[in-house]
């Protein structure tokens, strides 16, 4: 009679040892695959959202915006800014998912083993996102300037990078880092902690342990948990998202981030911080759901367990 395998043991179907260097490298690659293509796919939504955040009177509706852009510029115009989006969010996905798995393990298992799991999820996701944003920030700065200026500040990633560095130095690529942290760190803390909680609650509702379900059902749970998490993190991070768009398009030379934010807030007020929220909820909810689906499907493909529900 075969001996039962201990949890996390290496089996023929699971050749990557859990919590090994190979495991964390696989999670990093999964983050790239999950984030880069999905963010790029919703570029049309992001383009209109950013423009409406900067100028709420520019378009009356999203459909009117796409019709107007498509009539003038075709499909390329609707997907304008896809290149910095793809590169930036691929880097960000690597840092976000890979580092989250690292810090979740070390915080929860090695450094603070008796800590509440939700605290571990929040701390691990905050740490991971602070690192990931350092990779994302230059590409986000280029993307926002391209998308929110008419005529566009630059027509491509290379041109945008060259122009910013020539005009403002390398620091110009990072002038939005602090507000980006303000948007992304709460976003990711809610995204990961809510996902973990939602997945656990779904399995509790189903009434059976996660391991009793097949991989198709488990990835389906990941998709549902991701959508629930996406709605929450979209709402939490939206004011900072608006401010990031405004800062990258309307920050005066030599103006500090604090002064720029105070001036912008004086112009748009509290209500202006919520411009484009319905679009962002649809965008982020769908985006987050598919990211978790892709990420956990990739883990399953490698013979690894899906995230959460333990």
Short mmCIF file of C-alpha atoms in Angstrom, two decimals:
data_model
loop_
_atom_site.label_atom_id
_atom_site.label_comp_id
_atom_site.label_asym_id
_atom_site.label_seq_id
_atom_site.Cartn_x
_atom_site.Cartn_y
_atom_site.Cartn_z
CA UNK A 1 0.00 0.00 0.00
CA UNK A 2 1.39 3.39 -1.02
CA UNK A 3 2.24 5.82 1.73
CA UNK A 4 0.15 9.03 1.84
CA UNK A 5 1.97 12.14 0.70
CA UNK A 6 2.55 14.92 3.21
CA UNK A 7 1.06 18.32 2.32
CA UNK A 8 3.38 20.15 -0.05
CA UNK A 9 5.39 17.04 -0.87
CA UNK A 10 6.81 16.58 -4.34
CA UNK A 11 4.78 14.09 -6.38
CA UNK A 12 5.01 12.94 -10.00
CA UNK A 13 2.34 15.51 -10.89
CA UNK A 14 4.03 18.21 -8.87
CA UNK A 15 7.70 18.28 -9.83
CA UNK A 16 8.32 21.78 -8.53
CA UNK A 17 8.90 21.76 -4.79
CA UNK A 18 6.61 24.17 -2.98
CA UNK A 19 8.31 27.30 -1.65
CA UNK A 20 11.56 26.54 -3.44
CA UNK A 21 13.40 28.94 -5.70
CA UNK A 22 11.82 27.21 -8.70
CA UNK A 23 8.37 27.64 -7.18
CA UNK A 24 8.82 31.39 -6.66
CA UNK A 25 10.30 31.73 -10.17
CA UNK A 26 7.23 29.96 -11.57
CA UNK A 27 4.95 32.34 -9.66
CA UNK A 28 6.91 35.29 -11.06
CA UNK A 29 6.47 33.99 -14.61
CA UNK A 30 2.78 33.39 -13.89
CA UNK A 31 2.45 37.01 -12.80
CA UNK A 32 3.93 38.22 -16.10
CA UNK A 33 1.55 36.04 -18.10
CA UNK A 34 -1.43 37.11 -15.99
CA UNK A 35 -0.83 40.86 -15.94
CA UNK A 36 0.83 41.96 -19.18
CA UNK A 37 -1.71 40.58 -21.69
CA UNK A 38 -4.80 41.33 -19.56
CA UNK A 39 -3.92 44.98 -18.98
CA UNK A 40 -3.12 45.33 -22.67
CA UNK A 41 -6.48 43.80 -23.62
CA UNK A 42 -8.38 46.50 -21.70
CA UNK A 43 -6.36 49.39 -23.18
CA UNK A 44 -9.49 50.82 -24.90
CA UNK A 45 -11.24 51.09 -21.52
CA UNK A 46 -8.13 52.50 -19.88
CA UNK A 47 -7.64 55.06 -22.65
CA UNK A 48 -11.14 56.49 -22.28
CA UNK A 49 -11.02 56.30 -18.48
CA UNK A 50 -7.78 58.28 -18.32
CA UNK A 51 -9.01 60.94 -20.76
CA UNK A 52 -12.30 61.36 -18.90
CA UNK A 53 -10.43 61.62 -15.60
CA UNK A 54 -8.35 64.47 -16.97
CA UNK A 55 -11.27 66.17 -18.77
CA UNK A 56 -14.75 64.98 -17.77
CA UNK A 57 -16.29 67.03 -20.62
CA UNK A 58 -14.20 65.45 -23.36
CA UNK A 59 -16.68 62.63 -24.11
CA UNK A 60 -20.33 62.16 -23.18
CA UNK A 61 -20.06 58.39 -22.91
CA UNK A 62 -17.58 55.56 -23.46
CA UNK A 63 -19.31 54.43 -26.65
CA UNK A 64 -19.22 57.95 -28.04
CA UNK A 65 -15.52 58.11 -27.19
CA UNK A 66 -14.69 54.86 -28.97
CA UNK A 67 -16.75 55.83 -32.01
CA UNK A 68 -15.02 59.21 -32.19
CA UNK A 69 -11.53 57.79 -31.72
CA UNK A 70 -12.17 54.91 -34.11
CA UNK A 71 -13.52 57.20 -36.84
CA UNK A 72 -10.41 59.41 -36.68
CA UNK A 73 -7.64 56.94 -35.89
CA UNK A 74 -8.98 53.43 -36.44
CA UNK A 75 -8.16 50.42 -34.25
CA UNK A 76 -4.68 51.76 -33.50
CA UNK A 77 -6.23 54.83 -31.90
CA UNK A 78 -8.54 52.72 -29.72
CA UNK A 79 -5.54 50.71 -28.48
CA UNK A 80 -3.27 53.74 -28.18
CA UNK A 81 -0.74 53.25 -25.40
CA UNK A 82 -0.72 49.46 -25.55
CA UNK A 83 3.09 49.14 -25.70
CA UNK A 84 3.97 50.89 -22.39
CA UNK A 85 0.95 49.15 -20.88
CA UNK A 86 2.18 45.71 -21.92
CA UNK A 87 5.80 46.22 -20.86
CA UNK A 88 4.99 48.07 -17.63
CA UNK A 89 2.35 45.68 -16.36
CA UNK A 90 4.39 42.62 -17.33
CA UNK A 91 7.16 43.94 -15.07
CA UNK A 92 4.61 44.83 -12.42
CA UNK A 93 2.99 41.38 -12.59
CA UNK A 94 6.36 39.74 -12.07
CA UNK A 95 6.98 41.80 -8.94
CA UNK A 96 3.43 41.69 -7.65
CA UNK A 97 2.69 37.96 -7.84
CA UNK A 98 6.21 36.63 -7.45
CA UNK A 99 7.10 38.80 -4.48
CA UNK A 100 3.68 38.25 -2.89
CA UNK A 101 4.27 34.50 -2.82
CA UNK A 102 7.74 35.05 -1.35
CA UNK A 103 6.62 37.42 1.39
CA UNK A 104 3.45 35.48 2.18
CA UNK A 105 5.60 32.43 2.83
CA UNK A 106 8.35 34.18 4.81
CA UNK A 107 6.03 36.41 6.84
CA UNK A 108 3.48 33.69 7.52
CA UNK A 109 5.67 30.61 7.87
CA UNK A 110 9.15 31.78 8.85
CA UNK A 111 9.08 35.15 10.58
CA UNK A 112 5.62 35.44 12.17
CA UNK A 113 4.06 31.95 12.08
CA UNK A 114 1.32 32.69 14.61
CA UNK A 115 0.14 35.93 12.98
CA UNK A 116 -3.43 36.28 11.72
CA UNK A 117 -3.55 35.23 8.06
CA UNK A 118 -5.26 38.41 6.90
CA UNK A 119 -2.46 40.48 8.45
CA UNK A 120 0.06 38.32 6.61
CA UNK A 121 -1.79 38.78 3.30
CA UNK A 122 -1.95 42.55 3.80
CA UNK A 123 1.72 42.86 4.75
CA UNK A 124 2.94 40.57 1.96
CA UNK A 125 0.89 42.30 -0.73
CA UNK A 126 1.94 45.79 0.44
CA UNK A 127 5.61 44.82 0.36
CA UNK A 128 5.31 43.16 -3.03
CA UNK A 129 3.48 46.09 -4.61
CA UNK A 130 5.93 48.67 -3.31
CA UNK A 131 8.65 46.77 -5.20
CA UNK A 132 6.53 46.11 -8.30
CA UNK A 133 5.67 49.81 -8.68
CA UNK A 134 9.33 50.72 -9.05
CA UNK A 135 9.32 48.68 -12.26
CA UNK A 136 5.91 49.95 -13.40
CA UNK A 137 6.33 53.67 -12.76
CA UNK A 138 8.36 54.73 -15.86
CA UNK A 139 5.99 52.95 -18.23
CA UNK A 140 2.91 54.25 -16.46
CA UNK A 141 4.23 57.80 -16.81
CA UNK A 142 4.71 57.33 -20.54
CA UNK A 143 1.33 55.64 -21.01
CA UNK A 144 -0.61 58.35 -19.19
CA UNK A 145 1.08 61.18 -21.08
CA UNK A 146 0.44 59.44 -24.39
CA UNK A 147 -3.22 58.77 -23.60
CA UNK A 148 -4.22 62.04 -21.94
CA UNK A 149 -2.68 64.63 -24.27
CA UNK A 150 -4.28 65.62 -27.58
CA UNK A 151 -2.34 65.69 -29.85
CA UNK A 152 -0.41 62.93 -28.06
CA UNK A 153 2.78 63.68 -26.17
CA UNK A 154 4.40 60.75 -27.96
CA UNK A 155 3.33 58.16 -30.50
CA UNK A 156 5.12 55.20 -28.98
CA UNK A 157 7.02 53.81 -26.01
CA UNK A 158 10.50 54.62 -27.31
CA UNK A 159 9.57 58.17 -28.28
CA UNK A 160 7.88 58.79 -24.93
CA UNK A 161 10.87 57.47 -22.97
CA UNK A 162 13.31 59.56 -25.01
CA UNK A 163 11.29 62.77 -24.69
CA UNK A 164 10.79 62.53 -20.92
CA UNK A 165 14.45 61.75 -20.25
CA UNK A 166 15.60 64.55 -22.58
CA UNK A 167 13.26 67.14 -21.01
CA UNK A 168 13.26 66.13 -17.35
CA UNK A 169 16.04 63.62 -16.88
CA UNK A 170 15.58 60.07 -15.65
CA UNK A 171 13.80 61.44 -12.56
CA UNK A 172 10.95 62.52 -14.82
CA UNK A 173 10.02 58.89 -15.27
CA UNK A 174 9.57 58.53 -11.52
CA UNK A 175 7.83 61.76 -10.56
CA UNK A 176 4.55 59.86 -10.20
CA UNK A 177 5.98 57.12 -7.96
CA UNK A 178 4.53 58.39 -4.66
CA UNK A 179 0.97 58.81 -5.96
CA UNK A 180 1.39 55.49 -7.79
CA UNK A 181 2.19 53.85 -4.46
CA UNK A 182 -0.85 55.66 -3.05
CA UNK A 183 -3.00 54.05 -5.73
CA UNK A 184 -1.43 50.64 -6.13
CA UNK A 185 -0.49 49.58 -2.59
CA UNK A 186 -4.04 49.89 -1.13
CA UNK A 187 -5.33 48.40 -4.39
CA UNK A 188 -3.12 45.34 -4.12
CA UNK A 189 -3.68 44.92 -0.38
CA UNK A 190 -7.43 44.76 -1.02
CA UNK A 191 -6.94 42.66 -4.17
CA UNK A 192 -4.95 39.89 -2.48
CA UNK A 193 -6.53 39.86 0.97
CA UNK A 194 -10.07 40.00 -0.44
CA UNK A 195 -9.25 37.29 -2.95
CA UNK A 196 -7.87 35.00 -0.25
CA UNK A 197 -10.91 35.65 1.98
CA UNK A 198 -13.39 35.24 -0.89
CA UNK A 199 -11.89 31.94 -2.02
CA UNK A 200 -11.99 30.58 1.54
CA UNK A 201 -15.63 31.68 1.93
CA UNK A 202 -16.60 30.10 -1.40
CA UNK A 203 -15.16 26.74 -0.37
CA UNK A 204 -16.87 27.04 3.01
CA UNK A 205 -20.15 27.71 1.21
CA UNK A 206 -19.60 24.72 -1.10
CA UNK A 207 -19.10 22.59 1.99
CA UNK A 208 -16.09 20.53 0.90
CA UNK A 209 -12.32 21.00 1.17
CA UNK A 210 -10.60 22.58 -1.80
CA UNK A 211 -8.61 19.41 -2.53
CA UNK A 212 -11.80 17.43 -3.24
CA UNK A 213 -12.58 19.54 -6.31
CA UNK A 214 -11.02 19.17 -9.75
CA UNK A 215 -8.74 21.76 -11.29
CA UNK A 216 -11.52 23.17 -13.48
CA UNK A 217 -13.70 23.87 -10.44
CA UNK A 218 -10.76 25.32 -8.50
CA UNK A 219 -9.84 27.73 -11.28
CA UNK A 220 -13.51 28.68 -11.53
CA UNK A 221 -13.42 29.59 -7.85
CA UNK A 222 -10.28 31.64 -8.55
CA UNK A 223 -12.15 33.55 -11.28
CA UNK A 224 -15.13 34.32 -9.02
CA UNK A 225 -12.90 35.28 -6.10
CA UNK A 226 -10.89 37.51 -8.42
CA UNK A 227 -13.97 39.37 -9.62
CA UNK A 228 -15.12 40.00 -6.05
CA UNK A 229 -11.66 41.29 -5.16
CA UNK A 230 -11.51 43.46 -8.28
CA UNK A 231 -14.67 45.38 -7.40
CA UNK A 232 -13.31 46.22 -3.96
CA UNK A 233 -9.85 47.28 -5.03
CA UNK A 234 -11.19 49.42 -7.90
CA UNK A 235 -13.28 51.48 -5.49
CA UNK A 236 -10.54 51.80 -2.87
CA UNK A 237 -7.86 52.95 -5.27
CA UNK A 238 -9.89 55.13 -7.64
CA UNK A 239 -9.20 58.60 -6.14
CA UNK A 240 -5.46 57.91 -6.29
CA UNK A 241 -5.86 56.62 -9.85
CA UNK A 242 -7.45 59.93 -10.87
CA UNK A 243 -4.66 61.86 -9.15
CA UNK A 244 -1.96 59.80 -10.92
CA UNK A 245 -3.55 60.60 -14.28
CA UNK A 246 -3.77 64.30 -13.41
CA UNK A 247 -0.21 64.49 -12.10
CA UNK A 248 1.29 62.86 -15.18
CA UNK A 249 -0.62 65.18 -17.50
CA UNK A 250 -0.80 68.45 -15.54
CA UNK A 251 2.22 68.77 -13.24
CA UNK A 252 4.12 71.99 -13.82
CA UNK A 253 7.94 71.98 -14.20
CA UNK A 254 9.63 72.21 -10.80
CA UNK A 255 6.36 71.76 -8.91
CA UNK A 256 6.50 69.34 -5.96
CA UNK A 257 4.09 66.41 -5.83
CA UNK A 258 2.38 67.89 -2.75
CA UNK A 259 1.81 71.30 -4.33
CA UNK A 260 0.65 69.72 -7.58
CA UNK A 261 -1.88 67.49 -5.78
CA UNK A 262 -3.18 70.42 -3.73
CA UNK A 263 -3.60 72.55 -6.86
CA UNK A 264 -5.30 69.74 -8.78
CA UNK A 265 -7.63 68.93 -5.90
CA UNK A 266 -8.54 72.61 -5.68
CA UNK A 267 -9.56 72.50 -9.32
CA UNK A 268 -11.54 69.24 -9.37
CA UNK A 269 -12.75 68.91 -5.75
CA UNK A 270 -13.78 65.68 -4.00
CA UNK A 271 -16.34 64.83 -6.67
CA UNK A 272 -13.69 65.00 -9.37
CA UNK A 273 -11.70 62.25 -7.68
CA UNK A 274 -14.46 59.81 -8.63
CA UNK A 275 -14.66 60.59 -12.35
CA UNK A 276 -14.72 57.36 -14.37
CA UNK A 277 -15.43 55.03 -11.41
CA UNK A 278 -18.13 52.87 -13.12
CA UNK A 279 -15.82 52.23 -16.07
CA UNK A 280 -12.98 51.35 -13.73
CA UNK A 281 -15.11 48.90 -11.71
CA UNK A 282 -16.02 47.04 -14.91
CA UNK A 283 -12.43 47.19 -16.12
CA UNK A 284 -10.73 46.19 -12.87
CA UNK A 285 -13.32 43.58 -11.87
CA UNK A 286 -12.96 41.80 -15.21
CA UNK A 287 -9.20 42.33 -15.27
CA UNK A 288 -8.65 40.95 -11.78
CA UNK A 289 -10.89 37.95 -12.38
CA UNK A 290 -9.00 36.96 -15.53
CA UNK A 291 -5.63 37.60 -13.88
CA UNK A 292 -6.39 35.14 -11.11
CA UNK A 293 -7.83 32.67 -13.61
CA UNK A 294 -4.72 32.85 -15.80
CA UNK A 295 -2.32 32.84 -12.85
CA UNK A 296 -3.88 29.82 -11.15
CA UNK A 297 -4.36 27.99 -14.46
CA UNK A 298 -0.64 28.42 -15.10
CA UNK A 299 0.14 27.04 -11.65
CA UNK A 300 -2.13 24.07 -12.30
CA UNK A 301 -0.40 23.50 -15.65
CA UNK A 302 2.89 23.22 -13.76
CA UNK A 303 1.36 20.81 -11.25
CA UNK A 304 1.12 23.39 -8.47
CA UNK A 305 -1.92 24.07 -6.26
CA UNK A 306 -4.17 27.04 -6.91
CA UNK A 307 -3.97 30.08 -4.62
CA UNK A 308 -6.01 30.35 -1.43
CA UNK A 309 -8.63 28.15 0.18
CA UNK A 310 -6.28 26.43 2.61
#
